[in-house]
Coordinates of N, CA and C in Angstrom, one line a residue:
X1 N 140.4 -114.0 91.8 CA 140.1 -115.3 91.7 C 141.3 -116.1 90.9
X2 N 141.8 -117.2 91.5 CA 142.9 -117.9 91.0 C 142.3 -118.8 89.7
X3 N 143.4 -119.1 88.9 CA 143.0 -120.1 87.9 C 142.4 -121.4 88.5
X4 N 142.9 -121.9 89.3 CA 142.5 -123.2 89.8 C 140.9 -123.1 90.5
X5 N 140.8 -121.8 91.1 CA 139.5 -121.6 91.7 C 138.3 -121.7 90.6
X6 N 138.8 -120.9 89.4 CA 137.9 -121.0 88.3 C 137.6 -122.2 87.7
X7 N 138.7 -123.1 87.7 CA 138.5 -124.4 87.1 C 137.7 -125.2 87.9
X8 N 137.8 -125.1 89.3 CA 136.9 -125.8 90.2 C 135.5 -125.4 90.0
X9 N 135.2 -124.4 89.8 CA 133.7 -123.7 89.4 C 133.3 -124.4 88.0
X10 N 134.2 -124.6 87.2 CA 133.9 -125.2 85.9 C 133.5 -126.6 86.0
X11 N 134.3 -127.4 86.9 CA 134.0 -128.6 87.2 C 132.8 -128.8 87.8
X12 N 132.4 -127.9 89.0 CA 131.0 -128.0 89.5 C 129.9 -127.8 88.5
X13 N 130.2 -127.0 87.5 CA 129.2 -126.8 86.4 C 128.9 -128.1 85.5
X14 N 130.0 -128.9 85.6 CA 129.7 -130.2 84.8 C 128.7 -131.0 85.4
X15 N 128.3 -131.0 86.6 CA 127.4 -131.8 87.2 C 126.0 -131.6 86.6
X16 N 125.7 -130.4 86.0 CA 124.5 -130.1 85.4 C 124.4 -130.5 83.9
X17 N 125.5 -130.9 83.3 CA 125.4 -131.3 82.0 C 124.2 -132.2 81.7
X18 N 123.8 -132.2 80.5 CA 122.7 -133.2 79.9 C 123.4 -133.7 78.8
X19 N 123.8 -134.9 79.0 CA 124.5 -135.6 77.9 C 124.0 -137.1 77.7
X20 N 122.8 -137.2 77.4 CA 122.3 -138.7 77.4 C 122.9 -139.4 76.0
X21 N 123.4 -138.6 75.1 CA 123.7 -139.5 73.9 C 125.2 -139.6 73.8
X22 N 126.0 -138.7 74.2 CA 127.6 -138.8 74.1 C 128.2 -139.2 75.5
X23 N 127.4 -138.9 76.5 CA 128.0 -139.1 77.8 C 129.3 -138.4 78.2
X24 N 129.5 -137.3 77.4 CA 130.8 -136.6 77.6 C 130.2 -135.2 78.1
X25 N 130.4 -135.1 79.3 CA 130.1 -133.9 80.1 C 131.2 -132.7 80.1
X26 N 130.8 -131.4 79.9 CA 131.7 -130.3 79.9 C 131.1 -129.2 80.9
X27 N 132.0 -128.7 81.6 CA 131.5 -127.4 82.4 C 132.5 -126.3 82.0
X28 N 132.0 -125.1 82.1 CA 132.7 -123.8 81.8 C 132.3 -122.8 83.0
X29 N 133.4 -122.0 83.1 CA 133.3 -120.9 84.2 C 133.9 -119.7 83.5
X30 N 133.1 -118.7 83.2 CA 133.6 -117.4 82.6 C 133.6 -116.3 83.5
X31 N 134.9 -115.7 83.7 CA 134.9 -114.7 84.5 C 134.9 -113.3 83.8
X32 N 134.2 -112.4 84.3 CA 134.1 -111.2 83.6 C 135.1 -110.3 84.3
X33 N 135.3 -109.1 83.6 CA 136.2 -108.1 84.0 C 135.8 -107.5 85.4
X34 N 134.4 -107.5 85.5 CA 134.0 -106.9 86.8 C 134.0 -107.9 87.9
X35 N 134.6 -109.2 87.7 CA 134.8 -110.0 88.8 C 133.7 -111.0 89.0
X36 N 132.5 -110.9 88.1 CA 131.4 -111.9 88.3 C 131.7 -113.2 87.4
X37 N 131.3 -114.3 87.9 CA 131.4 -115.7 87.2 C 130.1 -116.1 86.7
X38 N 130.1 -116.5 85.5 CA 129.0 -117.2 84.7 C 129.5 -118.7 84.4
X39 N 128.5 -119.7 84.8 CA 128.9 -121.0 84.5 C 128.0 -121.4 83.5
X40 N 128.4 -122.6 83.0 CA 127.7 -123.2 81.8 C 128.0 -124.7 81.8
X41 N 127.2 -125.5 81.2 CA 127.4 -126.9 80.9 C 126.9 -127.2 79.4
X42 N 127.3 -128.4 78.8 CA 126.7 -128.6 77.8 C 125.3 -129.2 77.8
X43 N 124.6 -129.1 76.7 CA 123.2 -129.5 76.9 C 123.0 -130.1 75.4
X44 N 122.6 -131.5 75.4 CA 122.6 -132.2 74.1 C 121.0 -132.3 73.9
X45 N 120.9 -132.5 72.4 CA 119.5 -132.7 71.9 C 119.6 -134.0 70.9
X46 N 118.4 -134.6 70.9 CA 118.4 -135.9 70.0 C 118.6 -135.6 68.7
X47 N 118.4 -134.5 68.1 CA 118.7 -134.0 66.7 C 120.0 -133.4 66.6
X48 N 121.0 -133.5 67.6 CA 122.2 -133.1 67.6 C 122.5 -131.6 67.3
X49 N 122.1 -131.0 66.1 CA 122.3 -129.7 65.8 C 121.9 -128.7 66.8
X50 N 120.8 -128.8 67.7 CA 120.4 -127.9 68.6 C 121.3 -128.0 69.9
X51 N 122.2 -129.0 70.0 CA 123.1 -129.1 71.1 C 124.0 -127.7 71.3
X52 N 124.1 -127.4 72.6 CA 125.0 -126.2 72.9 C 126.1 -126.6 73.7
X53 N 127.2 -126.0 73.6 CA 128.4 -126.3 74.4 C 128.3 -125.5 75.8
X54 N 129.2 -126.0 76.6 CA 129.2 -125.2 77.9 C 129.7 -123.9 77.7
X55 N 130.6 -123.7 77.0 CA 131.2 -122.4 76.8 C 130.3 -121.4 76.3
X56 N 129.5 -121.8 75.3 CA 128.6 -120.9 74.8 C 127.4 -120.7 75.7
X57 N 127.0 -121.7 76.4 CA 126.1 -121.5 77.6 C 126.5 -120.3 78.5
X58 N 127.7 -120.4 79.0 CA 128.2 -119.3 79.9 C 128.3 -118.0 79.3
X59 N 128.7 -117.9 78.1 CA 128.8 -116.7 77.3 C 127.5 -116.0 77.1
X60 N 126.6 -116.8 76.6 CA 125.1 -116.4 76.4 C 124.5 -116.0 77.7
X61 N 124.8 -116.7 78.8 CA 124.1 -116.3 80.0 C 124.6 -115.0 80.5
X62 N 126.0 -114.7 80.3 CA 126.6 -113.5 80.6 C 126.0 -112.2 79.9
X63 N 126.2 -112.5 78.5 CA 125.6 -111.3 77.8 C 124.1 -111.0 77.9
X64 N 123.3 -112.1 78.1 CA 121.9 -111.9 78.4 C 121.6 -111.2 79.7
X65 N 122.6 -111.1 80.6 CA 122.5 -110.2 81.7 C 123.3 -108.9 81.6
X66 N 123.7 -108.6 80.4 CA 124.4 -107.2 80.2 C 126.0 -107.3 80.3
X67 N 126.5 -108.4 80.6 CA 128.1 -108.4 80.7 C 128.6 -108.7 79.2
X68 N 129.6 -108.0 79.0 CA 130.2 -108.2 77.6 C 131.8 -108.0 77.6
X69 N 132.2 -107.9 78.8 CA 133.8 -107.8 79.0 C 134.2 -108.8 79.8
X70 N 135.1 -109.7 79.2 CA 135.5 -111.0 79.8 C 137.0 -111.1 80.2
X71 N 137.4 -111.7 81.0 CA 138.8 -111.8 81.6 C 139.3 -113.2 81.3
X72 N 138.6 -114.3 81.6 CA 139.2 -115.6 81.4 C 138.0 -116.6 81.3
X73 N 138.2 -117.7 80.8 CA 137.2 -119.0 80.9 C 138.1 -120.1 81.2
X74 N 137.4 -120.9 82.1 CA 138.1 -122.2 82.3 C 137.0 -123.4 81.8
X75 N 137.7 -124.3 81.2 CA 136.9 -125.3 80.5 C 137.3 -126.7 81.0
X76 N 136.6 -127.6 81.3 CA 136.9 -129.0 81.8 C 135.8 -129.9 81.2
X77 N 136.3 -131.1 80.9 CA 135.3 -132.1 80.3 C 135.7 -133.3 80.5
X78 N 135.1 -134.5 80.1 CA 135.4 -135.9 80.1 C 134.1 -136.7 80.3
X79 N 134.2 -137.9 80.3 CA 133.0 -138.8 80.5 C 132.3 -138.6 81.7
X80 N 131.1 -138.4 81.6 CA 130.1 -138.1 82.8 C 130.6 -139.1 83.9
X81 N 130.6 -138.6 85.2 CA 130.9 -139.6 86.2 C 132.5 -139.8 86.5
X82 N 133.2 -139.4 85.5 CA 134.6 -139.5 85.7 C 135.4 -138.0 86.1
X83 N 136.5 -137.9 86.6 CA 137.3 -136.8 87.0 C 137.2 -136.0 85.6
X84 N 137.1 -134.7 85.6 CA 137.1 -133.8 84.6 C 138.8 -133.6 84.0
X85 N 138.9 -133.5 82.9 CA 140.2 -133.4 82.2 C 140.4 -132.3 81.2
X86 N 141.3 -132.2 80.6 CA 141.8 -131.2 79.4 C 140.6 -131.4 78.3
X87 N 140.1 -130.2 78.0 CA 139.0 -130.3 77.0 C 139.0 -129.0 76.3
X88 N 139.6 -128.8 75.2 CA 139.6 -127.6 74.5 C 138.4 -127.2 73.9
X89 N 138.1 -125.9 73.7 CA 136.8 -125.4 73.1 C 136.7 -126.0 71.5
X90 N 135.4 -126.1 71.2 CA 135.3 -126.5 69.8 C 135.4 -125.0 68.8
X91 N 135.5 -125.4 67.6 CA 135.6 -124.1 66.8 C 134.6 -123.2 66.9
X92 N 133.2 -123.6 67.0 CA 132.0 -122.6 67.1 C 132.3 -121.8 68.4
X93 N 132.7 -122.4 69.5 CA 132.9 -121.8 70.9 C 133.9 -120.9 70.6
X94 N 135.1 -121.2 70.1 CA 136.3 -120.2 69.9 C 135.7 -119.0 69.0
X95 N 134.9 -119.0 68.0 CA 134.2 -118.0 67.4 C 133.5 -117.1 68.2
X96 N 132.7 -117.7 68.9 CA 131.8 -117.0 69.9 C 132.5 -116.2 70.9
X97 N 133.6 -116.8 71.3 CA 134.5 -116.0 72.4 C 135.1 -114.8 71.5
X98 N 135.5 -115.2 70.2 CA 136.2 -114.1 69.4 C 135.2 -112.9 69.4
X99 N 133.9 -112.9 69.2 CA 132.9 -112.0 69.1 C 133.0 -110.9 70.2
X100 N 133.6 -111.4 71.4 CA 133.3 -110.6 72.7 C 134.8 -110.4 73.3
X101 N 135.7 -111.1 72.9 CA 137.1 -111.0 73.6 C 138.2 -110.7 72.6
X102 N 139.2 -110.0 73.0 CA 140.5 -109.7 72.3 C 141.2 -111.0 72.2
X103 N 142.2 -111.1 71.5 CA 143.1 -112.2 71.1 C 143.9 -112.5 72.5
X104 N 144.1 -111.8 73.3 CA 144.8 -112.0 74.5 C 144.0 -112.4 75.6
X105 N 142.7 -112.8 75.3 CA 141.8 -113.4 76.3 C 142.4 -114.7 76.7
X106 N 142.2 -115.0 78.1 CA 142.8 -116.2 78.5 C 141.8 -117.4 78.6
X107 N 142.3 -118.6 78.1 CA 141.5 -119.7 78.1 C 142.2 -120.7 78.9
X108 N 141.6 -121.3 80.0 CA 142.2 -122.2 80.9 C 141.6 -123.6 80.7
X109 N 142.4 -124.6 80.5 CA 142.2 -125.9 80.3 C 142.9 -126.8 81.2
X110 N 142.4 -127.9 81.6 CA 143.2 -128.9 82.5 C 142.1 -129.5 83.4
X111 N 142.6 -129.6 84.7 CA 141.8 -130.3 85.6 C 141.7 -129.6 86.9
X112 N 141.0 -130.1 87.9 CA 141.0 -129.4 89.1 C 142.2 -129.2 89.8
X113 N 143.2 -130.1 89.4 CA 144.5 -129.9 90.1 C 145.7 -129.3 89.2
X114 N 145.5 -129.1 88.0 CA 146.3 -128.5 87.1 C 145.7 -127.8 85.9
X115 N 146.2 -126.5 85.6 CA 145.7 -125.7 84.5 C 146.9 -125.4 83.6
X116 N 146.4 -125.4 82.4 CA 147.1 -124.8 81.3 C 146.5 -123.7 80.8
X117 N 147.2 -122.6 80.5 CA 146.7 -121.3 80.1 C 147.0 -121.1 78.7
X118 N 146.2 -120.7 77.9 CA 146.3 -120.3 76.4 C 145.7 -118.9 76.2
X119 N 145.9 -118.3 75.1 CA 145.3 -117.0 74.8 C 144.3 -117.5 73.6
X120 N 143.1 -116.7 73.4 CA 142.3 -117.0 72.2 C 143.2 -117.0 70.9
X121 N 144.0 -116.1 71.0 CA 144.8 -116.0 69.5 C 145.6 -117.3 69.4
X122 N 146.0 -117.8 70.3 CA 146.7 -119.3 70.2 C 145.9 -120.1 69.6
X123 N 144.8 -120.3 70.2 CA 143.7 -121.2 69.8 C 142.8 -121.1 68.5
X124 N 143.0 -119.6 68.2 CA 142.2 -119.2 67.0 C 143.0 -118.2 66.3
X125 N 144.1 -118.8 65.5 CA 145.1 -117.8 64.9 C 144.3 -117.3 63.5
X126 N 144.7 -116.1 63.1 CA 144.1 -115.6 61.8 C 142.5 -115.4 61.9
X127 N 142.0 -115.1 63.1 CA 140.5 -115.2 63.3 C 139.9 -114.1 62.5
X128 N 138.5 -114.2 62.4 CA 137.7 -113.2 61.9 C 136.9 -112.6 63.1
X129 N 137.0 -111.5 63.2 CA 136.3 -110.8 64.4 C 135.6 -109.7 64.0
X130 N 134.8 -108.9 64.9 CA 133.9 -107.7 64.6 C 134.6 -106.6 63.8
X131 N 135.9 -106.3 64.0 CA 136.7 -105.2 63.3 C 136.8 -105.7 61.8
X132 N 136.8 -106.9 61.4 CA 136.9 -107.3 60.1 C 135.8 -106.9 59.4
X133 N 134.6 -106.9 60.0 CA 133.3 -106.3 59.1 C 133.4 -104.8 58.9
X134 N 134.2 -104.1 59.7 CA 134.3 -102.7 59.5 C 135.4 -102.4 58.6
X135 N 136.2 -103.3 58.2 CA 137.5 -103.0 57.2 C 138.4 -102.5 57.9
X136 N 138.9 -102.8 59.3 CA 139.8 -102.5 60.1 C 140.9 -103.5 60.3

């Protein structure tokens, strides 16, 4: 799967966003090492704290179905009804990705026409991960 194909799947997932408060729709497409793709969208809540981001939705869907090895994630966001654009993951999503991904995990940001690739290590330097709890 190409980076642009994964980004287009993320854009498709944006259509399912539930964003009555912010109006900012985000979609994510998570590619597993086995080649399967799990999509997610952001889902808001009136009390805000229970709101969940698109990236975490995709990760939780994958993990709940037994997938824990990931190759890349594409993320796209923007005001609902407008063309998606560059949208970096929040800190909580970066930390959730760190739970399951190595620092060389690819994070794709951009639009359906242009993709910028980053690694998790670039977006979450000096991170705290599972091995830190083991003293490694």
